[in-house]
PDB file of C-alpha atoms in Angstrom:
ATOM      1  CA  ILE A 188      -3.083 -32.828  27.408  1.00 50.00           C
ATOM      2  CA  TYR A 189      -3.227 -29.513  29.222  1.00 47.00           C
ATOM      3  CA  THR A 190      -5.816 -26.852  28.499  1.00 48.00           C
ATOM      4  CA  LEU A 191      -5.009 -23.219  29.169  1.00 46.00           C
ATOM      5  CA  GLU A 192      -8.077 -21.171  29.978  1.00 49.00           C
ATOM      6  CA  ILE A 193      -7.727 -17.407  29.876  1.00 40.00           C
ATOM      7  CA  LYS A 194     -10.504 -15.495  31.612  1.00 44.00           C
ATOM      8  CA  VAL A 195     -10.717 -11.728  31.434  1.00 42.00           C
ATOM      9  CA  GLU A 196     -12.531 -10.201  34.390  1.00 48.00           C
ATOM     10  CA  HIS A 197     -13.694  -6.617  34.490  1.00 47.00           C
ATOM     11  CA  SER A 198     -13.789  -4.445  37.576  1.00 50.00           C
ATOM     12  CA  ASN A 199     -16.897  -4.356  39.728  1.00 56.00           C
ATOM     13  CA  GLN A 200     -19.052  -1.795  37.961  1.00 66.00           C
ATOM     14  CA  THR A 201     -22.323  -2.264  39.861  1.00 67.00           C
ATOM     15  CA  ASN A 202     -22.190   1.286  41.222  1.00 91.00           C
ATOM     16  CA  LYS A 203     -21.499   2.844  37.830  1.00 97.00           C
ATOM     17  CA  PHE A 204     -24.116   4.678  35.783  1.00 98.00           C
ATOM     18  CA  ALA A 205     -23.837   5.061  32.029  1.00 98.00           C
ATOM     19  CA  LEU A 206     -25.623   6.961  29.300  1.00 98.00           C
ATOM     20  CA  VAL A 207     -25.473   5.637  25.737  1.00 98.00           C
ATOM     21  CA  THR A 208     -26.888   7.999  23.124  1.00 98.00           C
ATOM     22  CA  GLY A 209     -28.631   6.620  20.061  1.00 97.00           C
ATOM     23  CA  ALA A 210     -28.845   3.300  21.873  1.00 97.00           C
ATOM     24  CA  ALA A 211     -32.109   1.866  20.561  1.00 96.00           C
ATOM     25  CA  LYS A 212     -30.496   0.042  17.647  1.00 93.00           C
ATOM     26  CA  GLY A 213     -27.224  -1.020  16.041  1.00 93.00           C
ATOM     27  CA  ILE A 214     -23.910  -0.125  17.648  1.00 96.00           C
ATOM     28  CA  GLY A 215     -25.548   1.758  20.510  1.00 97.00           C
ATOM     29  CA  LYS A 216     -27.743  -1.208  21.437  1.00 97.00           C
ATOM     30  CA  SER A 217     -24.765  -3.565  21.351  1.00 97.00           C
ATOM     31  CA  ILE A 218     -22.780  -1.228  23.614  1.00 98.00           C
ATOM     32  CA  ALA A 219     -25.645  -0.810  26.089  1.00 98.00           C
ATOM     33  CA  LEU A 220     -26.092  -4.572  26.413  1.00 98.00           C
ATOM     34  CA  LYS A 221     -22.359  -5.152  26.815  1.00 98.00           C
ATOM     35  CA  LEU A 222     -22.098  -2.592  29.618  1.00 98.00           C
ATOM     36  CA  ALA A 223     -25.154  -4.021  31.367  1.00 98.00           C
ATOM     37  CA  GLU A 224     -23.707  -7.533  31.255  1.00 96.00           C
ATOM     38  CA  THR A 225     -20.941  -6.396  33.604  1.00 96.00           C
ATOM     39  CA  GLY A 226     -23.332  -4.766  36.070  1.00 96.00           C
ATOM     40  CA  ILE A 227     -23.280  -1.196  34.773  1.00 97.00           C
ATOM     41  CA  ASN A 228     -26.617   0.637  34.999  1.00 98.00           C
ATOM     42  CA  VAL A 229     -27.515   2.097  31.601  1.00 98.00           C
ATOM     43  CA  ALA A 230     -29.780   4.918  30.458  1.00 98.00           C
ATOM     44  CA  ILE A 231     -30.976   4.348  26.893  1.00 98.00           C
ATOM     45  CA  ASN A 232     -31.234   7.536  24.849  1.00 98.00           C
ATOM     46  CA  TYR A 233     -33.375   7.564  21.730  1.00 97.00           C
ATOM     47  CA  LYS A 234     -34.742  10.186  19.387  1.00 96.00           C
ATOM     48  CA  SER A 235     -37.763   8.486  17.797  1.00 93.00           C
ATOM     49  CA  SER A 236     -37.432   4.692  18.269  1.00 95.00           C
ATOM     50  CA  LYS A 237     -39.310   4.600  21.565  1.00 95.00           C
ATOM     51  CA  ASP A 238     -40.553   1.003  21.338  1.00 96.00           C
ATOM     52  CA  ASP A 239     -37.071  -0.334  20.580  1.00 96.00           C
ATOM     53  CA  ALA A 240     -35.573   1.720  23.411  1.00 97.00           C
ATOM     54  CA  VAL A 241     -38.138   0.539  25.954  1.00 97.00           C
ATOM     55  CA  ARG A 242     -37.671  -3.103  24.941  1.00 97.00           C
ATOM     56  CA  LEU A 243     -33.915  -2.737  25.317  1.00 97.00           C
ATOM     57  CA  SER A 244     -34.287  -1.100  28.702  1.00 97.00           C
ATOM     58  CA  ASP A 245     -36.560  -3.938  29.845  1.00 97.00           C
ATOM     59  CA  SER A 246     -33.997  -6.485  28.670  1.00 96.00           C
ATOM     60  CA  ILE A 247     -31.290  -4.731  30.646  1.00 97.00           C
ATOM     61  CA  LYS A 248     -33.410  -4.594  33.785  1.00 97.00           C
ATOM     62  CA  SER A 249     -33.939  -8.339  33.464  1.00 96.00           C
ATOM     63  CA  MET A 250     -30.165  -8.684  33.965  1.00 95.00           C
ATOM     64  CA  GLY A 251     -30.544  -7.244  37.446  1.00 95.00           C
ATOM     65  CA  VAL A 252     -29.242  -3.740  36.754  1.00 96.00           C
ATOM     66  CA  LYS A 253     -31.026  -0.396  36.544  1.00 97.00           C
ATOM     67  CA  SER A 254     -32.107   1.088  33.241  1.00 98.00           C
ATOM     68  CA  PHE A 255     -34.616   3.454  31.693  1.00 97.00           C
ATOM     69  CA  ALA A 256     -35.260   4.897  28.253  1.00 98.00           C
ATOM     70  CA  VAL A 257     -34.987   8.658  27.842  1.00 98.00           C
ATOM     71  CA  GLN A 258     -35.995  10.613  24.754  1.00 98.00           C
ATOM     72  CA  ALA A 259     -33.865  13.470  23.445  1.00 98.00           C
ATOM     73  CA  ASP A 260     -32.712  14.808  20.112  1.00 98.00           C
ATOM     74  CA  VAL A 261     -29.050  15.364  20.945  1.00 98.00           C
ATOM     75  CA  SER A 262     -28.836  18.211  18.424  1.00 98.00           C
ATOM     76  CA  SER A 263     -31.137  20.207  20.713  1.00 98.00           C
ATOM     77  CA  LEU A 264     -29.466  21.826  23.712  1.00 98.00           C
ATOM     78  CA  THR A 265     -32.831  22.107  25.466  1.00 98.00           C
ATOM     79  CA  GLU A 266     -33.605  18.401  25.071  1.00 98.00           C
ATOM     80  CA  VAL A 267     -30.093  17.349  26.114  1.00 98.00           C
ATOM     81  CA  THR A 268     -30.324  19.530  29.216  1.00 98.00           C
ATOM     82  CA  GLU A 269     -33.673  17.973  30.141  1.00 98.00           C
ATOM     83  CA  MET A 270     -32.293  14.464  29.565  1.00 98.00           C
ATOM     84  CA  MET A 271     -29.201  15.065  31.696  1.00 98.00           C
ATOM     85  CA  ASP A 272     -31.280  16.622  34.474  1.00 97.00           C
ATOM     86  CA  LYS A 273     -33.533  13.561  34.501  1.00 97.00           C
ATOM     87  CA  ILE A 274     -30.575  11.172  34.749  1.00 98.00           C
ATOM     88  CA  ILE A 275     -28.940  13.156  37.550  1.00 97.00           C
ATOM     89  CA  GLN A 276     -32.242  13.403  39.428  1.00 97.00           C
ATOM     90  CA  THR A 277     -32.756   9.638  39.050  1.00 97.00           C
ATOM     91  CA  TRP A 278     -29.243   8.320  39.675  1.00 97.00           C
ATOM     92  CA  GLY A 279     -27.352  11.254  41.155  1.00 97.00           C
ATOM     93  CA  LYS A 280     -24.462  11.043  38.693  1.00 97.00           C
ATOM     94  CA  ILE A 281     -23.205   9.962  35.294  1.00 98.00           C
ATOM     95  CA  ASP A 282     -19.992   7.922  35.344  1.00 98.00           C
ATOM     96  CA  ILE A 283     -19.798   6.752  31.743  1.00 98.00           C
ATOM     97  CA  LEU A 284     -20.918   8.573  28.610  1.00 98.00           C
ATOM     98  CA  VAL A 285     -20.937   6.924  25.199  1.00 98.00           C
ATOM     99  CA  ASN A 286     -21.615   9.474  22.448  1.00 98.00           C
ATOM    100  CA  ASN A 287     -22.980   7.164  19.792  1.00 98.00           C
ATOM    101  CA  ALA A 288     -25.938   9.067  18.304  1.00 97.00           C
ATOM    102  CA  GLY A 289     -25.312   9.999  14.703  1.00 95.00           C
ATOM    103  CA  ILE A 290     -26.998  10.473  11.342  1.00 94.00           C
ATOM    104  CA  ILE A 291     -25.992  10.554   7.685  1.00 93.00           C
ATOM    105  CA  GLN A 292     -27.381  12.670   4.857  1.00 94.00           C
ATOM    106  CA  ASP A 293     -25.082  11.856   1.966  1.00 94.00           C
ATOM    107  CA  GLN A 294     -24.672  13.960  -1.167  1.00 95.00           C
ATOM    108  CA  LEU A 295     -21.865  15.291  -3.319  1.00 97.00           C
ATOM    109  CA  LEU A 296     -20.674  18.655  -2.038  1.00 97.00           C
ATOM    110  CA  VAL A 297     -21.931  20.669  -5.031  1.00 97.00           C
ATOM    111  CA  ARG A 298     -25.422  19.244  -4.495  1.00 97.00           C
ATOM    112  CA  MET A 299     -25.448  19.245  -0.696  1.00 97.00           C
ATOM    113  CA  SER A 300     -28.125  21.403   0.878  1.00 97.00           C
ATOM    114  CA  ASP A 301     -27.535  23.684   3.836  1.00 98.00           C
ATOM    115  CA  ASP A 302     -29.967  21.560   5.833  1.00 97.00           C
ATOM    116  CA  ALA A 303     -28.048  18.354   5.099  1.00 97.00           C
ATOM    117  CA  TRP A 304     -24.871  20.003   6.377  1.00 98.00           C
ATOM    118  CA  ASP A 305     -26.501  21.567   9.431  1.00 98.00           C
ATOM    119  CA  ASN A 306     -28.440  18.419  10.399  1.00 97.00           C
ATOM    120  CA  VAL A 307     -25.403  16.143  10.351  1.00 97.00           C
ATOM    121  CA  ILE A 308     -23.120  18.606  12.132  1.00 98.00           C
ATOM    122  CA  GLY A 309     -25.901  19.341  14.605  1.00 98.00           C
ATOM    123  CA  THR A 310     -26.475  15.732  15.620  1.00 98.00           C
ATOM    124  CA  ASN A 311     -23.002  14.251  15.289  1.00 98.00           C
ATOM    125  CA  LEU A 312     -20.787  17.089  16.498  1.00 98.00           C
ATOM    126  CA  ASN A 313     -22.982  19.469  18.479  1.00 98.00           C
ATOM    127  CA  GLY A 314     -24.718  16.528  20.141  1.00 98.00           C
ATOM    128  CA  THR A 315     -21.365  15.171  21.287  1.00 98.00           C
ATOM    129  CA  PHE A 316     -20.469  18.599  22.659  1.00 98.00           C
ATOM    130  CA  TYR A 317     -23.776  19.120  24.509  1.00 98.00           C
ATOM    131  CA  CYS A 318     -23.784  15.661  26.106  1.00 98.00           C
ATOM    132  CA  THR A 319     -20.105  15.681  27.031  1.00 98.00           C
ATOM    133  CA  ARG A 320     -20.198  19.124  28.604  1.00 98.00           C
ATOM    134  CA  ALA A 321     -23.126  18.122  30.811  1.00 98.00           C
ATOM    135  CA  ALA A 322     -21.692  14.723  31.771  1.00 98.00           C
ATOM    136  CA  ILE A 323     -18.240  16.110  32.531  1.00 98.00           C
ATOM    137  CA  LYS A 324     -19.750  18.407  35.172  1.00 97.00           C
ATOM    138  CA  SER A 325     -21.020  15.317  37.012  1.00 96.00           C
ATOM    139  CA  MET A 326     -17.724  13.458  36.567  1.00 98.00           C
ATOM    140  CA  LEU A 327     -15.713  16.365  37.947  1.00 97.00           C
ATOM    141  CA  LYS A 328     -17.730  16.205  41.167  1.00 96.00           C
ATOM    142  CA  THR A 329     -17.012  12.502  41.674  1.00 96.00           C
ATOM    143  CA  ARG A 330     -13.483  12.732  40.240  1.00 97.00           C
ATOM    144  CA  TRP A 331     -14.050   9.691  38.035  1.00 98.00           C
ATOM    145  CA  GLY A 332     -15.393   9.355  34.547  1.00 98.00           C
ATOM    146  CA  ARG A 333     -15.211   7.771  31.138  1.00 98.00           C
ATOM    147  CA  VAL A 334     -16.222   9.434  27.879  1.00 98.00           C
ATOM    148  CA  ILE A 335     -16.154   7.303  24.745  1.00 98.00           C
ATOM    149  CA  ASN A 336     -16.958   9.029  21.466  1.00 98.00           C
ATOM    150  CA  ILE A 337     -17.970   6.917  18.500  1.00 98.00           C
ATOM    151  CA  GLY A 338     -16.269   8.307  15.417  1.00 97.00           C
ATOM    152  CA  SER A 339     -15.815   6.667  12.037  1.00 96.00           C
ATOM    153  CA  VAL A 340     -13.063   5.473   9.754  1.00 95.00           C
ATOM    154  CA  VAL A 341     -14.179   8.142   7.268  1.00 94.00           C
ATOM    155  CA  GLY A 342     -13.146  10.788   9.788  1.00 96.00           C
ATOM    156  CA  LEU A 343      -9.600   9.535   9.249  1.00 95.00           C
ATOM    157  CA  ARG A 344      -9.563   8.861   5.503  1.00 94.00           C
ATOM    158  CA  GLY A 345     -12.484  10.802   3.998  1.00 93.00           C
ATOM    159  CA  ASN A 346     -15.236   9.515   1.754  1.00 91.00           C
ATOM    160  CA  PRO A 347     -16.782  11.052  -1.389  1.00 92.00           C
ATOM    161  CA  GLY A 348     -20.379  12.122  -0.915  1.00 94.00           C
ATOM    162  CA  GLN A 349     -19.935  12.416   2.837  1.00 95.00           C
ATOM    163  CA  SER A 350     -18.222  15.758   3.358  1.00 97.00           C
ATOM    164  CA  ASN A 351     -20.691  16.642   6.136  1.00 97.00           C
ATOM    165  CA  TYR A 352     -20.411  13.273   7.906  1.00 97.00           C
ATOM    166  CA  THR A 353     -16.632  13.152   7.455  1.00 97.00           C
ATOM    167  CA  ALA A 354     -16.261  16.677   8.818  1.00 98.00           C
ATOM    168  CA  SER A 355     -18.359  15.839  11.882  1.00 98.00           C
ATOM    169  CA  LYS A 356     -16.388  12.691  12.661  1.00 98.00           C
ATOM    170  CA  ALA A 357     -13.006  14.331  12.060  1.00 98.00           C
ATOM    171  CA  ALA A 358     -14.024  17.153  14.391  1.00 98.00           C
ATOM    172  CA  ILE A 359     -14.966  14.650  17.089  1.00 98.00           C
ATOM    173  CA  ILE A 360     -11.385  13.362  16.984  1.00 98.00           C
ATOM    174  CA  GLY A 361     -10.014  16.837  17.708  1.00 98.00           C
ATOM    175  CA  PHE A 362     -12.678  17.385  20.360  1.00 98.00           C
ATOM    176  CA  THR A 363     -11.696  14.109  22.044  1.00 98.00           C
ATOM    177  CA  LYS A 364      -8.038  15.083  22.289  1.00 98.00           C
ATOM    178  CA  ALA A 365      -8.730  18.570  23.617  1.00 98.00           C
ATOM    179  CA  VAL A 366     -11.177  17.464  26.308  1.00 98.00           C
ATOM    180  CA  ALA A 367      -8.922  14.557  27.313  1.00 98.00           C
ATOM    181  CA  LYS A 368      -6.180  17.063  28.155  1.00 98.00           C
ATOM    182  CA  GLU A 369      -8.565  19.308  30.091  1.00 98.00           C
ATOM    183  CA  VAL A 370      -9.732  16.583  32.483  1.00 98.00           C
ATOM    184  CA  ALA A 371      -6.746  14.232  32.561  1.00 98.00           C
ATOM    185  CA  LYS A 372      -5.793  15.081  36.150  1.00 97.00           C
ATOM    186  CA  ARG A 373      -9.333  14.455  37.422  1.00 97.00           C
ATOM    187  CA  ASN A 374      -9.331  10.703  36.795  1.00 97.00           C
ATOM    188  CA  ILE A 375     -11.507  11.177  33.711  1.00 98.00           C
ATOM    189  CA  THR A 376     -10.529   9.635  30.395  1.00 98.00           C
ATOM    190  CA  VAL A 377     -11.820  10.645  26.970  1.00 98.00           C
ATOM    191  CA  ASN A 378     -11.269   8.421  23.959  1.00 98.00           C
ATOM    192  CA  CYS A 379     -12.607   7.962  20.447  1.00 98.00           C
ATOM    193  CA  VAL A 380     -13.451   4.646  18.781  1.00 98.00           C
ATOM    194  CA  THR A 381     -13.581   4.758  14.984  1.00 97.00           C
ATOM    195  CA  PRO A 382     -15.512   1.834  13.496  1.00 96.00           C
ATOM    196  CA  GLY A 383     -15.088   0.686   9.945  1.00 94.00           C
ATOM    197  CA  TYR A 384     -17.747  -1.191   7.990  1.00 92.00           C
ATOM    198  CA  LEU A 385     -19.757  -3.621  10.100  1.00 93.00           C
ATOM    199  CA  GLU A 386     -22.253  -6.414   9.486  1.00 89.00           C
ATOM    200  CA  THR A 387     -25.382  -4.346  10.104  1.00 81.00           C
ATOM    201  CA  GLU A 388     -28.698  -3.580   8.410  1.00 73.00           C
ATOM    202  CA  THR A 389     -26.860  -0.945   6.384  1.00 68.00           C
ATOM    203  CA  THR A 390     -24.327  -3.316   4.838  1.00 74.00           C
ATOM    204  CA  ALA A 391     -26.924  -6.098   4.466  1.00 77.00           C
ATOM    205  CA  ILE A 392     -28.775  -4.135   1.784  1.00 78.00           C
ATOM    206  CA  LEU A 393     -25.673  -3.451  -0.304  1.00 78.00           C
ATOM    207  CA  THR A 394     -25.458  -5.100  -3.710  1.00 86.00           C
ATOM    208  CA  ASP A 395     -22.795  -7.734  -4.306  1.00 87.00           C
ATOM    209  CA  ALA A 396     -20.846  -5.226  -6.382  1.00 90.00           C
ATOM    210  CA  GLN A 397     -20.997  -2.630  -3.589  1.00 85.00           C
ATOM    211  CA  LYS A 398     -19.896  -5.179  -0.996  1.00 87.00           C
ATOM    212  CA  GLU A 399     -17.003  -6.267  -3.204  1.00 90.00           C
ATOM    213  CA  PHE A 400     -15.926  -2.620  -3.614  1.00 88.00           C
ATOM    214  CA  TRP A 401     -15.827  -1.936   0.122  1.00 85.00           C
ATOM    215  CA  LEU A 402     -14.300  -5.282   1.031  1.00 92.00           C
ATOM    216  CA  SER A 403     -11.444  -4.559  -1.375  1.00 93.00           C
ATOM    217  CA  ALA A 404     -10.543  -1.529   0.781  1.00 91.00           C
ATOM    218  CA  ILE A 405     -10.384  -3.595   3.979  1.00 95.00           C
ATOM    219  CA  PRO A 406      -7.058  -5.444   4.459  1.00 96.00           C
ATOM    220  CA  GLN A 407      -8.762  -8.210   6.459  1.00 96.00           C
ATOM    221  CA  GLY A 408     -11.238  -8.643   3.603  1.00 94.00           C
ATOM    222  CA  LYS A 409     -14.340  -8.822   5.793  1.00 94.00           C
ATOM    223  CA  PHE A 410     -16.815  -6.614   7.601  1.00 94.00           C
ATOM    224  CA  GLY A 411     -16.575  -6.276  11.363  1.00 96.00           C
ATOM    225  CA  GLU A 412     -19.140  -7.305  13.954  1.00 96.00           C
ATOM    226  CA  LEU A 413     -20.988  -5.173  16.500  1.00 96.00           C
ATOM    227  CA  ASP A 414     -19.165  -6.963  19.322  1.00 96.00           C
ATOM    228  CA  ASP A 415     -15.856  -5.712  17.925  1.00 97.00           C
ATOM    229  CA  ILE A 416     -16.965  -2.204  18.868  1.00 98.00           C
ATOM    230  CA  SER A 417     -18.812  -2.929  22.101  1.00 98.00           C
ATOM    231  CA  ASN A 418     -15.960  -5.032  23.523  1.00 97.00           C
ATOM    232  CA  LEU A 419     -13.557  -2.121  23.086  1.00 98.00           C
ATOM    233  CA  VAL A 420     -16.024   0.381  24.547  1.00 98.00           C
ATOM    234  CA  LEU A 421     -16.447  -1.909  27.557  1.00 98.00           C
ATOM    235  CA  TYR A 422     -12.701  -1.964  28.137  1.00 98.00           C
ATOM    236  CA  LEU A 423     -12.416   1.809  27.805  1.00 98.00           C
ATOM    237  CA  SER A 424     -15.225   2.122  30.364  1.00 98.00           C
ATOM    238  CA  ASP A 425     -13.374  -0.022  32.868  1.00 97.00           C
ATOM    239  CA  GLU A 426     -10.959   1.016  35.605  1.00 95.00           C
ATOM    240  CA  LYS A 427      -8.323  -1.117  33.881  1.00 96.00           C
ATOM    241  CA  SER A 428      -8.128   1.426  31.042  1.00 97.00           C
ATOM    242  CA  LYS A 429      -7.264   4.294  33.414  1.00 97.00           C
ATOM    243  CA  TYR A 430      -3.988   5.173  31.638  1.00 98.00           C
ATOM    244  CA  ILE A 431      -5.534   5.420  28.167  1.00 98.00           C
ATOM    245  CA  THR A 432      -6.864   8.848  27.237  1.00 98.00           C
ATOM    246  CA  GLY A 433      -7.014  11.137  24.229  1.00 98.00           C
ATOM    247  CA  GLN A 434      -6.655   8.155  21.927  1.00 98.00           C
ATOM    248  CA  VAL A 435      -8.278   7.382  18.595  1.00 98.00           C
ATOM    249  CA  ILE A 436      -8.637   3.624  18.267  1.00 98.00           C
ATOM    250  CA  SER A 437      -9.685   2.214  14.898  1.00 97.00           C
ATOM    251  CA  VAL A 438     -11.748  -0.950  14.696  1.00 97.00           C
ATOM    252  CA  ASP A 439     -11.851  -1.350  10.943  1.00 96.00           C
ATOM    253  CA  GLY A 440      -9.940  -4.431   9.806  1.00 96.00           C
ATOM    254  CA  GLY A 441      -6.955  -2.265   8.871  1.00 96.00           C
ATOM    255  CA  MET A 442      -8.906   0.097   6.620  1.00 94.00           C
ATOM    256  CA  ALA A 443      -7.361   3.266   8.057  1.00 90.00           C
ATOM    257  CA  VAL A 444      -3.770   1.987   7.906  1.00 89.00           C
TER     258      VAL A 444
END
């Protein structure tokens, strides 16, 4: 009996420095841990979950890589500028940016307030713009970089009650493609990962009827796992993904097909 063992090894990333926005919990936390496992130093951005962010940063440092938690509301240009300045002053560069921070304020369009629209666009879209513009300046100097934007399946197929969220995520797709073309010759890639429904705190509180409704829209008939997202982000952060840019990659069990 012969056993075939397939081992996937990632490039040496010990001299790479990453920023993951909205990293204190959920998808962002999973991504931060996955990057750190391969030796990437990770800055943990948070808006209000300071304790969670500090605990995560401590966990990452226990792996033997550098990390610190940095507060910033990504919808604020002033706070993003201060955050980026702190990272550059501490590490000298940003090699990998994961734009994960995002919020939802759901409501049918006819009932949606101006604030609900502005808040979601401000965090999800403007935050991606502010962080990417600042990080790209660092990447251009070193002529190497990876930008991974976290979109959503609803940015591809729409969702009632989420016109603001859908608009922000659809816009991020266009933003990804445009920026990818701008920096393609500088050894910088820009891609967008669009998660579907995952096994998280959000889906855990759904009723059985709600779960059945959403599962019926997923060809695989199951929710995804956080690792499904973080494993792809890790690959897109690696040197081995150097010929992939401007792409929108769905991780949704076939929901966007």
